[in-house]
JSON list of C-alpha atoms and ligand atoms in Angstrom, two decimals:
[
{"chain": "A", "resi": 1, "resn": "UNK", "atom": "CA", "xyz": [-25.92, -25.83, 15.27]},
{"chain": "A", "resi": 2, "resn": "UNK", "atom": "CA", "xyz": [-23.75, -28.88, 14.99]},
{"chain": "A", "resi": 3, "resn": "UNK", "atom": "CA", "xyz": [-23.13, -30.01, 11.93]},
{"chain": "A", "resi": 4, "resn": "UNK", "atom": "CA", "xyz": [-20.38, -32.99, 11.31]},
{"chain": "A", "resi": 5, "resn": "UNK", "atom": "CA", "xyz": [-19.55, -34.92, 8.30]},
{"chain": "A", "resi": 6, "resn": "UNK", "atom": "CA", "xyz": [-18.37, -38.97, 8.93]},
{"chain": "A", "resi": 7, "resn": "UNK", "atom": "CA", "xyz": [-15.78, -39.53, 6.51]},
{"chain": "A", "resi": 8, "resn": "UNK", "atom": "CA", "xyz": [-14.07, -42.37, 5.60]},
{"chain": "A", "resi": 9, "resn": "UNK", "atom": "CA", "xyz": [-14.06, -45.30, 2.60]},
{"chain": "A", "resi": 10, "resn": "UNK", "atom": "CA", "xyz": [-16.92, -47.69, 2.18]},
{"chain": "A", "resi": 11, "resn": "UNK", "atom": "CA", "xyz": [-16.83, -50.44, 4.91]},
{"chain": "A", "resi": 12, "resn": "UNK", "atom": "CA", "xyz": [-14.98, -47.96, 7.37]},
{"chain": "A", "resi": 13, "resn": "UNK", "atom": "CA", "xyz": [-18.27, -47.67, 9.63]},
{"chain": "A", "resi": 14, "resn": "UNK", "atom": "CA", "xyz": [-19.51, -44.58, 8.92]},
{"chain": "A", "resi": 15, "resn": "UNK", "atom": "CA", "xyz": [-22.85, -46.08, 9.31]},
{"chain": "A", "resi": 16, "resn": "UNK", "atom": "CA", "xyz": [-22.73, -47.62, 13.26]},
{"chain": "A", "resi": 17, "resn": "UNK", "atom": "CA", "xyz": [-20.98, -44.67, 14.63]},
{"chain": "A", "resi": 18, "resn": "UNK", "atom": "CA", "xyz": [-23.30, -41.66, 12.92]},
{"chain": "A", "resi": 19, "resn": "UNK", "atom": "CA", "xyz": [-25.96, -43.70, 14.29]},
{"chain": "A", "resi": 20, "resn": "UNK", "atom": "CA", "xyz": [-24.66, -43.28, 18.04]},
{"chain": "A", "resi": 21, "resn": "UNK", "atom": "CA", "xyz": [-23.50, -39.75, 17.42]},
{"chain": "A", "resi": 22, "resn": "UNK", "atom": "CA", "xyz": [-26.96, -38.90, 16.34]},
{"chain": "A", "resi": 23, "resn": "UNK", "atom": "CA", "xyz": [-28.04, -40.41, 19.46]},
{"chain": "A", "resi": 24, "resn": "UNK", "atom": "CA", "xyz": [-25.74, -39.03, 21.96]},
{"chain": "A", "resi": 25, "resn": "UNK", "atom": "CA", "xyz": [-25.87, -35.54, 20.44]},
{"chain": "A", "resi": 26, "resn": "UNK", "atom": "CA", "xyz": [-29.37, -34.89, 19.35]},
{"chain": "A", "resi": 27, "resn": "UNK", "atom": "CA", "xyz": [-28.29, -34.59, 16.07]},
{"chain": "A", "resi": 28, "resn": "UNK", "atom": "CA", "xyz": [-30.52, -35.81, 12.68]},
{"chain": "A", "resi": 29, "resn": "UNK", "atom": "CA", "xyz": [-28.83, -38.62, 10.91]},
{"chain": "A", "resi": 30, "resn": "UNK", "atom": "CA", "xyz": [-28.70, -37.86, 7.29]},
{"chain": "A", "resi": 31, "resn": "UNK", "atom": "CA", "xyz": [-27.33, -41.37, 5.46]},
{"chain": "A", "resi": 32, "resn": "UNK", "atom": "CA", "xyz": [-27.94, -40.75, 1.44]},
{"chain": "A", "resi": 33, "resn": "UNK", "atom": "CA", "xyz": [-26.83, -44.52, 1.21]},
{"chain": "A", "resi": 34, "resn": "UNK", "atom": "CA", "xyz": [-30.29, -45.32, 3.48]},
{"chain": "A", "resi": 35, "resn": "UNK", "atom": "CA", "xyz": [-32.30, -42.96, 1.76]},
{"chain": "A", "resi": 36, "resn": "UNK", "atom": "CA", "xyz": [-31.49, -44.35, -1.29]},
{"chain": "A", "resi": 37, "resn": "UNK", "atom": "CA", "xyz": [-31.73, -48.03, -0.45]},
{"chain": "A", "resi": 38, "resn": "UNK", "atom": "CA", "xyz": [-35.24, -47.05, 0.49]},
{"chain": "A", "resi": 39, "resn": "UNK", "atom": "CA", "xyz": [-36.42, -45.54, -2.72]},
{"chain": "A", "resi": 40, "resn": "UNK", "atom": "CA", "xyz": [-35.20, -48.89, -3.97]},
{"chain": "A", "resi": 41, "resn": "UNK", "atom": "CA", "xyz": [-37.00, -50.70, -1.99]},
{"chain": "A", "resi": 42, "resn": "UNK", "atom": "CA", "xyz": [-40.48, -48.79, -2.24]},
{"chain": "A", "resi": 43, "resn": "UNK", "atom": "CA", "xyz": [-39.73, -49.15, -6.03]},
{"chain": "A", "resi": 44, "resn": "UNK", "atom": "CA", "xyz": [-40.18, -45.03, -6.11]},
{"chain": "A", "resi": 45, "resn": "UNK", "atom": "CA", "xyz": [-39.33, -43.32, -9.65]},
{"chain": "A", "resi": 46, "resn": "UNK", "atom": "CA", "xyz": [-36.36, -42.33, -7.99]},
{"chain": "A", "resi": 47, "resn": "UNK", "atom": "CA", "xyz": [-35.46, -45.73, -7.07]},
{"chain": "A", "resi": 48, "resn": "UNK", "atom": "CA", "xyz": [-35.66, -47.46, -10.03]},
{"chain": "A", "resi": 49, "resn": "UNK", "atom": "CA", "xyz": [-33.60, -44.62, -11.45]},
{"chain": "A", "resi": 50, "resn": "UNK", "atom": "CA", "xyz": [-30.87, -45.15, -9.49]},
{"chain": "A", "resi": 51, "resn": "UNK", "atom": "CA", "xyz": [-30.96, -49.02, -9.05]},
{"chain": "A", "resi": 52, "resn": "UNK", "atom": "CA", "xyz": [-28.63, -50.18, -11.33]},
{"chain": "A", "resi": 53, "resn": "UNK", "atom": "CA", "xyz": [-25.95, -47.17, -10.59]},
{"chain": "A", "resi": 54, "resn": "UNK", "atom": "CA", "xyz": [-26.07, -48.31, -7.03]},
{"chain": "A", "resi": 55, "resn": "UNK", "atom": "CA", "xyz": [-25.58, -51.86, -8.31]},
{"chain": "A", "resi": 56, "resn": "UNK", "atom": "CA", "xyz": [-22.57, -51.43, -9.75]},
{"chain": "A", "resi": 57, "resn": "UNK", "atom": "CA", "xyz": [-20.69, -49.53, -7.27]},
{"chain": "A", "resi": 58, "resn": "UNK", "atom": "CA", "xyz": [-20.87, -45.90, -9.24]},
{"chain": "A", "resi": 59, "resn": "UNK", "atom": "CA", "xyz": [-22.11, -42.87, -7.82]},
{"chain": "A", "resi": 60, "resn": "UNK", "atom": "CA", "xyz": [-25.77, -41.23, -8.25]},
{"chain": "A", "resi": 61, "resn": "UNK", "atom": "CA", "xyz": [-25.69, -37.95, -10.35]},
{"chain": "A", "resi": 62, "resn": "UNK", "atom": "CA", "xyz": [-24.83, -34.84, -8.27]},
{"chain": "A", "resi": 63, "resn": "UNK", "atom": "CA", "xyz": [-28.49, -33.05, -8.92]},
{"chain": "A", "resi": 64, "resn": "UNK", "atom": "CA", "xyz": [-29.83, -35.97, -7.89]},
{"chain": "A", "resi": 65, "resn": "UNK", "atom": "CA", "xyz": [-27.93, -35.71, -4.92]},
{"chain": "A", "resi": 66, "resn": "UNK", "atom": "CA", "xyz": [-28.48, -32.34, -3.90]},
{"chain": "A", "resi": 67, "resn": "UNK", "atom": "CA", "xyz": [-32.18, -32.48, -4.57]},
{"chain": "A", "resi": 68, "resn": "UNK", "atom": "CA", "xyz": [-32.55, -35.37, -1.97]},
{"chain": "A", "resi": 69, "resn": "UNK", "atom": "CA", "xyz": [-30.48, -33.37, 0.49]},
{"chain": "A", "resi": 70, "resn": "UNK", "atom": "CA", "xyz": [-32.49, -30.48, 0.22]},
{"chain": "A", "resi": 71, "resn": "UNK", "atom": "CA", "xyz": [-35.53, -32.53, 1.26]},
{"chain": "A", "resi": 72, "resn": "UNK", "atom": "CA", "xyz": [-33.72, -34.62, 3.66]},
{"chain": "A", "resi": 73, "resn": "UNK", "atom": "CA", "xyz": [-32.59, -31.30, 5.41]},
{"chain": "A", "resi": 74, "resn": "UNK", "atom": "CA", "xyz": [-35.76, -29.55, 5.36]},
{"chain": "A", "resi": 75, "resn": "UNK", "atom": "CA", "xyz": [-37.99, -32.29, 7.26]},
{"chain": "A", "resi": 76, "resn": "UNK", "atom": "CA", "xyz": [-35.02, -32.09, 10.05]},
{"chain": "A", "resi": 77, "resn": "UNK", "atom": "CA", "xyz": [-36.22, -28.79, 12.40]},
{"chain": "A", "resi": 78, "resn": "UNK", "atom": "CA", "xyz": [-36.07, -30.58, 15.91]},
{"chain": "A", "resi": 79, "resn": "UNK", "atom": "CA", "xyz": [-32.59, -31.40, 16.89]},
{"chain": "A", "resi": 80, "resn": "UNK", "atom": "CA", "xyz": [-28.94, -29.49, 17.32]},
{"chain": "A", "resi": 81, "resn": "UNK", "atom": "CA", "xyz": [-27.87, -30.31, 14.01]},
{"chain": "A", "resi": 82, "resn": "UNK", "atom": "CA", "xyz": [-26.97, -33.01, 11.43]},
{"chain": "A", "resi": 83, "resn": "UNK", "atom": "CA", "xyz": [-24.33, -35.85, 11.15]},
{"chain": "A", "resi": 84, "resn": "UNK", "atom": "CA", "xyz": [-23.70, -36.62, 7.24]},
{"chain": "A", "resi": 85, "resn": "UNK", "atom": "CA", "xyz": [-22.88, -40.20, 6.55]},
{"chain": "A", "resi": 86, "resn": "UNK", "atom": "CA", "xyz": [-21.75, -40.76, 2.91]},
{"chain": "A", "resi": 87, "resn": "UNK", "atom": "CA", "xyz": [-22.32, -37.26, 2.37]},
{"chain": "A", "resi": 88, "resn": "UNK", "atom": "CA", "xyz": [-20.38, -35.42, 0.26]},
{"chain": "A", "resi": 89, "resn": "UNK", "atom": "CA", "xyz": [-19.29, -37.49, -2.13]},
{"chain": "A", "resi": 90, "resn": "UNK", "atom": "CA", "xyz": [-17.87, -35.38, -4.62]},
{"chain": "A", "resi": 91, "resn": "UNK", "atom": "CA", "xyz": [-16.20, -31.60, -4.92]},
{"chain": "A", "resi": 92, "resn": "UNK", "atom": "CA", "xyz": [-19.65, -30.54, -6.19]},
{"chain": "A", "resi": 93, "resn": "UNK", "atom": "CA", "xyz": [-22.13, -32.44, -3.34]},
{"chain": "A", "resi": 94, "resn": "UNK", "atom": "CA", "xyz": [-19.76, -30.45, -0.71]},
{"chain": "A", "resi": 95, "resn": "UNK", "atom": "CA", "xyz": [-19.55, -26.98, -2.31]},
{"chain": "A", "resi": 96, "resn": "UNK", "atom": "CA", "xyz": [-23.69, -27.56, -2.56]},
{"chain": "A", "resi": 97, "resn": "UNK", "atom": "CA", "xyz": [-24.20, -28.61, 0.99]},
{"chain": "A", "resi": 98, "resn": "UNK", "atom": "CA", "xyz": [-21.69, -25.42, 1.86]},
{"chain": "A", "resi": 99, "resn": "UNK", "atom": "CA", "xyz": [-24.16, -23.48, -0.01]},
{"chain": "A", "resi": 100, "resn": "UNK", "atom": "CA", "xyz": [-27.13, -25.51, 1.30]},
{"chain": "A", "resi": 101, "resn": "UNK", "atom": "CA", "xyz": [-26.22, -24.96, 5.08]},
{"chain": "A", "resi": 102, "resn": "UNK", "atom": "CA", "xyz": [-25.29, -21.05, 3.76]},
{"chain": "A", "resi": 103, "resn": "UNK", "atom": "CA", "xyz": [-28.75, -20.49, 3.07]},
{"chain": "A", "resi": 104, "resn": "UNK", "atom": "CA", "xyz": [-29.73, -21.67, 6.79]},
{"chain": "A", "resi": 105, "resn": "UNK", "atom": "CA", "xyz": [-27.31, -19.45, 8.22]},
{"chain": "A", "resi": 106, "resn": "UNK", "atom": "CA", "xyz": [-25.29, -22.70, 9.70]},
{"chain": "A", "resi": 107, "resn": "UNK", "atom": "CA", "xyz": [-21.82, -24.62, 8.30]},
{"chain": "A", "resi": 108, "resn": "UNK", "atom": "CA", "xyz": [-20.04, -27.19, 8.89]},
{"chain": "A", "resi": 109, "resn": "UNK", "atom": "CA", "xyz": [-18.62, -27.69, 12.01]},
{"chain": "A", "resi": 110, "resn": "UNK", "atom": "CA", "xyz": [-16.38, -30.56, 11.80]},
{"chain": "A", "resi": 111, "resn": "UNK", "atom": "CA", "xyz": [-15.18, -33.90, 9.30]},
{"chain": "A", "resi": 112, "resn": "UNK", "atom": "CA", "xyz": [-14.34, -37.01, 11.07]},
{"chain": "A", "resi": 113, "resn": "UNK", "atom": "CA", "xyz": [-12.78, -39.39, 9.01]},
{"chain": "A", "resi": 114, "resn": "UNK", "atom": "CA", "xyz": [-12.51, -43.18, 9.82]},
{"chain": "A", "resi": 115, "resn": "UNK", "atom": "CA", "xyz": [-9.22, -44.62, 9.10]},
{"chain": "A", "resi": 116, "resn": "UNK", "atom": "CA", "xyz": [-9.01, -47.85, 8.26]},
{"chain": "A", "resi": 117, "resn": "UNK", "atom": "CA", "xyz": [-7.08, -49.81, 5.45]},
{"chain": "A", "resi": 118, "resn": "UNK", "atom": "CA", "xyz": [-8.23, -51.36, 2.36]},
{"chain": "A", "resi": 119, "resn": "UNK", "atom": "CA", "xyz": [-7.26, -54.71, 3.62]},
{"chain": "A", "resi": 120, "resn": "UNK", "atom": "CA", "xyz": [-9.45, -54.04, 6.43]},
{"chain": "A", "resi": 121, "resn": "UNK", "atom": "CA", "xyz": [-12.34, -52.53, 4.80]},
{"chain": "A", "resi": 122, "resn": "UNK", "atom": "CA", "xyz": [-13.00, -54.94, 2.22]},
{"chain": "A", "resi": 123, "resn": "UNK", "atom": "CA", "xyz": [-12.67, -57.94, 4.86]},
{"chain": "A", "resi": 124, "resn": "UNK", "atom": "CA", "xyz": [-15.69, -56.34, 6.75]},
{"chain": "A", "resi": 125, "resn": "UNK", "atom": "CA", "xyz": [-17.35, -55.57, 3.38]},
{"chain": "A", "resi": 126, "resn": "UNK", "atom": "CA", "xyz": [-17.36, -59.10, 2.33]},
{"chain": "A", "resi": 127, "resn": "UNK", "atom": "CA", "xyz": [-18.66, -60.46, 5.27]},
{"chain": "A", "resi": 128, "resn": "UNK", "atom": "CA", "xyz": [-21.29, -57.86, 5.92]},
{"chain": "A", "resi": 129, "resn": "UNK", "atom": "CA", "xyz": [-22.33, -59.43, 1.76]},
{"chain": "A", "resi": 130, "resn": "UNK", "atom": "CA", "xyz": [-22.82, -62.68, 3.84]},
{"chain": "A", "resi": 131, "resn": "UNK", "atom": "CA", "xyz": [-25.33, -60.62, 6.77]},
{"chain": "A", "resi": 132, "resn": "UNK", "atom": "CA", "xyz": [-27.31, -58.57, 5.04]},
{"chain": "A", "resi": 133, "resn": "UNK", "atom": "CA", "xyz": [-26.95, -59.39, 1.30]},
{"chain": "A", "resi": 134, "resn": "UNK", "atom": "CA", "xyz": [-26.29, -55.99, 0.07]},
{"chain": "A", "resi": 135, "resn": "UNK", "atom": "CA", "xyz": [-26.34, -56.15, -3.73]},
{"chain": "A", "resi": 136, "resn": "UNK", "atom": "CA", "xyz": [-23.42, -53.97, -4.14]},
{"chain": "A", "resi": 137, "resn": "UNK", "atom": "CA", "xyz": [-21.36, -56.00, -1.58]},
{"chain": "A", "resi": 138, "resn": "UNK", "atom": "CA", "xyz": [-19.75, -58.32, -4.11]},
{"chain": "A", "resi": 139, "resn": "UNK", "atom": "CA", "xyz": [-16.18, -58.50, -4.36]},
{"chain": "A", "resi": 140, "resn": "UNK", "atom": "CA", "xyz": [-16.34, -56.91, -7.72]},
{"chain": "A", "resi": 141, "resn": "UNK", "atom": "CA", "xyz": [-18.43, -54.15, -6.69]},
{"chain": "A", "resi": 142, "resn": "UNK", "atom": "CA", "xyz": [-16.45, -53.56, -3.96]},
{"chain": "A", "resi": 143, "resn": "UNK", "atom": "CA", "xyz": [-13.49, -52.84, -5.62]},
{"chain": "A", "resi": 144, "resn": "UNK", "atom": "CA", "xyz": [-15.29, -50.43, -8.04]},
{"chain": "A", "resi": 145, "resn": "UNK", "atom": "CA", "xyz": [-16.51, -48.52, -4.56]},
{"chain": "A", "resi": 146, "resn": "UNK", "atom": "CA", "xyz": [-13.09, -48.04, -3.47]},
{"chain": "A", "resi": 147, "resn": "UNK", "atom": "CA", "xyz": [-12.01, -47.51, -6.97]},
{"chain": "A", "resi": 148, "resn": "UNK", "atom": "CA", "xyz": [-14.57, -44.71, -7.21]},
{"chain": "A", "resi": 149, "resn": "UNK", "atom": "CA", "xyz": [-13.94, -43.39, -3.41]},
{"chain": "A", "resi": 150, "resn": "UNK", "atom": "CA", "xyz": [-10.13, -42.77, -4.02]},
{"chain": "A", "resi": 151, "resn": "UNK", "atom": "CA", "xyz": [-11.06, -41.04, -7.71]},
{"chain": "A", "resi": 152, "resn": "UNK", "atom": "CA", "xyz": [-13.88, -39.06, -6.42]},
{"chain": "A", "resi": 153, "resn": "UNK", "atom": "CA", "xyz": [-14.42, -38.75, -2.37]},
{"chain": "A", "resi": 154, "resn": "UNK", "atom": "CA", "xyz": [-10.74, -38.91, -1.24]},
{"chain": "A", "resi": 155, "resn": "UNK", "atom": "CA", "xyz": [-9.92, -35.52, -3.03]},
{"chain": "A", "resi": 156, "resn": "UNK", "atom": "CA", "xyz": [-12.54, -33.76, -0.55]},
{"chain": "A", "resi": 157, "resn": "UNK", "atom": "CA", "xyz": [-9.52, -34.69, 2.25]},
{"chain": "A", "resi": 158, "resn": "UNK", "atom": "CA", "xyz": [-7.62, -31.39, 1.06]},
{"chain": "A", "resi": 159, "resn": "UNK", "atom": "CA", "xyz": [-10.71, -29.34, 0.56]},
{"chain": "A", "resi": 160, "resn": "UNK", "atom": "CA", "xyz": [-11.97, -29.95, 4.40]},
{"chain": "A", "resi": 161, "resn": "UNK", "atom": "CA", "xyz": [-8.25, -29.59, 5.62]},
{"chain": "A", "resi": 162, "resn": "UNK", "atom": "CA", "xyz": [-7.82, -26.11, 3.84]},
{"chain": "A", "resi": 163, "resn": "UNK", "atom": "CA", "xyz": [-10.43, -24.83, 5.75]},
{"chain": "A", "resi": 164, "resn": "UNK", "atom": "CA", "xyz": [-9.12, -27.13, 9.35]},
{"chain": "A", "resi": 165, "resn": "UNK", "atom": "CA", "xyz": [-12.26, -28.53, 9.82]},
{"chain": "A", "resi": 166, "resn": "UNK", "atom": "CA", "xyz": [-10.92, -32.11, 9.29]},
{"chain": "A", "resi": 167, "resn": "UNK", "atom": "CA", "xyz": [-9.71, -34.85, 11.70]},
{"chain": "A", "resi": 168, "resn": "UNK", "atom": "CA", "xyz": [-8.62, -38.47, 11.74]},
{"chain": "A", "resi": 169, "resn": "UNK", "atom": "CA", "xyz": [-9.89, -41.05, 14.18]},
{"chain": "A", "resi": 170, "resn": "UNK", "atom": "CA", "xyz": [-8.29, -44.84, 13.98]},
{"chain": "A", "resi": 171, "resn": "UNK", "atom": "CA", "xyz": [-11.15, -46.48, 12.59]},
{"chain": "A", "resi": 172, "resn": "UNK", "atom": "CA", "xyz": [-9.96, -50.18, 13.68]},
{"chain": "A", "resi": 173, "resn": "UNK", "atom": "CA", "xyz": [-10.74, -51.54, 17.11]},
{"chain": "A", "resi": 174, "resn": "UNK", "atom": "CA", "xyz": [-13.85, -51.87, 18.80]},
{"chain": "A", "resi": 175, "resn": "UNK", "atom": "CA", "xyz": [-17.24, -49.67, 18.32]},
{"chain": "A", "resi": 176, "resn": "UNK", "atom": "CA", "xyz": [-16.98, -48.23, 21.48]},
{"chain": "A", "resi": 177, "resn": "UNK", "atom": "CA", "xyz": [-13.29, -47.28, 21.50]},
{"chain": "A", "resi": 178, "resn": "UNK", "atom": "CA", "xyz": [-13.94, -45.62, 18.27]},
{"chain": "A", "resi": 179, "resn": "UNK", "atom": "CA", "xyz": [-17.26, -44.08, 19.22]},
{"chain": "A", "resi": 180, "resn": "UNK", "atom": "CA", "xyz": [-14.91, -42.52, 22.39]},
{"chain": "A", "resi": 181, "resn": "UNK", "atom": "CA", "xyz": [-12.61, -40.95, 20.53]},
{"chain": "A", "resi": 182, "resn": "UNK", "atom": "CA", "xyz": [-15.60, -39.17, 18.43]},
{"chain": "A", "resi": 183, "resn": "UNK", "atom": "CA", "xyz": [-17.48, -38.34, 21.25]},
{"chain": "A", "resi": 184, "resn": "UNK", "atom": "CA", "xyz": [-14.31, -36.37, 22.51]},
{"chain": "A", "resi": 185, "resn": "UNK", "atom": "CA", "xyz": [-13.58, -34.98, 19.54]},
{"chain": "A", "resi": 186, "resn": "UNK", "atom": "CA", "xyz": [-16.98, -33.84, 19.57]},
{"chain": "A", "resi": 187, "resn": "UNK", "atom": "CA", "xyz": [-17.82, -32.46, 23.16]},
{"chain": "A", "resi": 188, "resn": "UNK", "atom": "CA", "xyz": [-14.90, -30.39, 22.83]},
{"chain": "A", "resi": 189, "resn": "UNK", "atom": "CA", "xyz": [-16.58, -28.48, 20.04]},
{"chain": "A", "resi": 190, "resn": "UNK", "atom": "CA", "xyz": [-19.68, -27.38, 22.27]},
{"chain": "B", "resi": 1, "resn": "ADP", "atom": "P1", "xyz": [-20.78, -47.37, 1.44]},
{"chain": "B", "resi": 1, "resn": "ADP", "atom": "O1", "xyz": [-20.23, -46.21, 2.20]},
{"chain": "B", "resi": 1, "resn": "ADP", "atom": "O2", "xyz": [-20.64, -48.66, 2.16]},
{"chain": "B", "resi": 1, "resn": "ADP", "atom": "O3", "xyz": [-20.34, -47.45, 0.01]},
{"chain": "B", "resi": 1, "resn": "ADP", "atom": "P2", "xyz": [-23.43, -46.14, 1.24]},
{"chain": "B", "resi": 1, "resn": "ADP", "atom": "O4", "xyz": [-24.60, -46.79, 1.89]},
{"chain": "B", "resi": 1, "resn": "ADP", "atom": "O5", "xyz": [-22.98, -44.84, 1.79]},
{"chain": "B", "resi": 1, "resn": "ADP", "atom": "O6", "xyz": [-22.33, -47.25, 1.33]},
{"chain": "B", "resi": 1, "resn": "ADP", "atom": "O7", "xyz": [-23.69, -45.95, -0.32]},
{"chain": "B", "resi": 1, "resn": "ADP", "atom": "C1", "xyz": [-24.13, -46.99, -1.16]},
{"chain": "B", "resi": 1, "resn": "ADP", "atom": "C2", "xyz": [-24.21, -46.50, -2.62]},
{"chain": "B", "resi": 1, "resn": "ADP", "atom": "O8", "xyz": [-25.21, -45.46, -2.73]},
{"chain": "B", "resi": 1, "resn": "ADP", "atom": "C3", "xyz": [-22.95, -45.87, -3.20]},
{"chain": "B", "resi": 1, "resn": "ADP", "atom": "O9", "xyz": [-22.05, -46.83, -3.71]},
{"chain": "B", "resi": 1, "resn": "ADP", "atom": "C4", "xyz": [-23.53, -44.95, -4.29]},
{"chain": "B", "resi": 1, "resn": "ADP", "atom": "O10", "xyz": [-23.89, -45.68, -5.42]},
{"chain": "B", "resi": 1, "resn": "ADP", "atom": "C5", "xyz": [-24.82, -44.45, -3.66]},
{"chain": "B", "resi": 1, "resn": "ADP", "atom": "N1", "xyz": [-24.58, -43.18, -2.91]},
{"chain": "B", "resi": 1, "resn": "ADP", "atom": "C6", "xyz": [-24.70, -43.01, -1.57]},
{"chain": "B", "resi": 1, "resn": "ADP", "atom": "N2", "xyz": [-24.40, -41.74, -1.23]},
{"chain": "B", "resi": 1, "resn": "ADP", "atom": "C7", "xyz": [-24.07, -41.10, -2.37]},
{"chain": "B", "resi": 1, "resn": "ADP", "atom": "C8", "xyz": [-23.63, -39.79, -2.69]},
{"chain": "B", "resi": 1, "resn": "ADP", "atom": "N3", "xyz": [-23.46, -38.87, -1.75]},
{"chain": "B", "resi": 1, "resn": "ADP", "atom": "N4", "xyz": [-23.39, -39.48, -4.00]},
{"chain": "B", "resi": 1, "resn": "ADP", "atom": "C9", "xyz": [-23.57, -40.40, -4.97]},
{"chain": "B", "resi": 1, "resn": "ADP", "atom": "N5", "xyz": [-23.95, -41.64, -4.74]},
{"chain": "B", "resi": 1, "resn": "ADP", "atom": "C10", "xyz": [-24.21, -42.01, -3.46]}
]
């Protein structure tokens, strides 16, 4: 299996390249930030539990997390493997999907992160507020999301470079530059 993680701060567009990667290698896109929205939107228990977290930029509880995951992973049987996208968040959400993928006999094969400065990411931030009118695209919230990405998320950098499974790509250019260089980085893994 193929398993890869798309790393990188909010606004770094983790989103637009999983989606090709998915496409090009067969692989189930697993986007907790999606799956969430949706619950939202359906108004689902879980939804309405997690609305105003989302709101302001903090992070869903770690069960919470993991329990989703667990789901996510099991309706996935089809294709070659999964691409995380804003997945794991914290220490915790990557020692459980370690465990998770443990269980299946599978790990993780590679992190790709997304480089791309804070100058940069909150630009595209701010006007993706203006396109889609994503509640937690204010400038406010936005700040808090970094805030919380550097505190919590950044930390998993050493954890995936202990074991070498983790790799930069420049982030900034256009979407098919970037997805190259991913799409390089990835054949040469199979
Ligand atoms: P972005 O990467 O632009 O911040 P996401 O769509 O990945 O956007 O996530 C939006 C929000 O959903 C996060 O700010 C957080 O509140 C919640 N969320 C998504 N994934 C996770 C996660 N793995 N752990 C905790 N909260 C999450």
């Amino acid at each position: 299996m193929l398993n890869l993680i798309l790393f990188g701060p909010p606004g770094s567009g983790k989103g637009t390249q999983s989606i090709k990667i998915a496409e090009c290698f067969n692989l189930a896109h697993i986007s907790t930030g999606d799956i969430l929205r949706s619950e939202i939107k359906n108004q689902t228990p879980l939804g309405l539990k997690v609305k105003a977290v989302i709101e302001k930029g903090e992070l869903v509880s770690d069960n919470l997390l993991m329990e989703l995951l667990e789901n996510a992973i099991e309706k996935e049987k089809s294709k070659n493997g999964f691409i995380f996208d804003g997945f794991p968040r914290t220490n915790f959400q990557a020692m459980g999907l370690d465990t998770m993928l443990e269980k299946r006999n599978t790990s993780i094969s590679l992190v790709i992160s997304l480089e791309v400065d804070r100058d940069e990411v909150v630009k595209r931030l701010l006007s993706r507020a203006k396109l889609e009118g994503r509640v937690d695209d204010t400038e406010e919230v936005i700040s808090n999301r970094l805030q919380v990405y550097h505190n919590q998320t950044a930390p998993l950098i050493d954890f995936y470079k202990k074991q070498k499974k983790f790799v930069e790509v420049k982030g900034i250019g256009s979407t098919e530059v970037i997805f190259d260089s991913i799409k390089e980085i990835v054949s040469a893994l199979i």
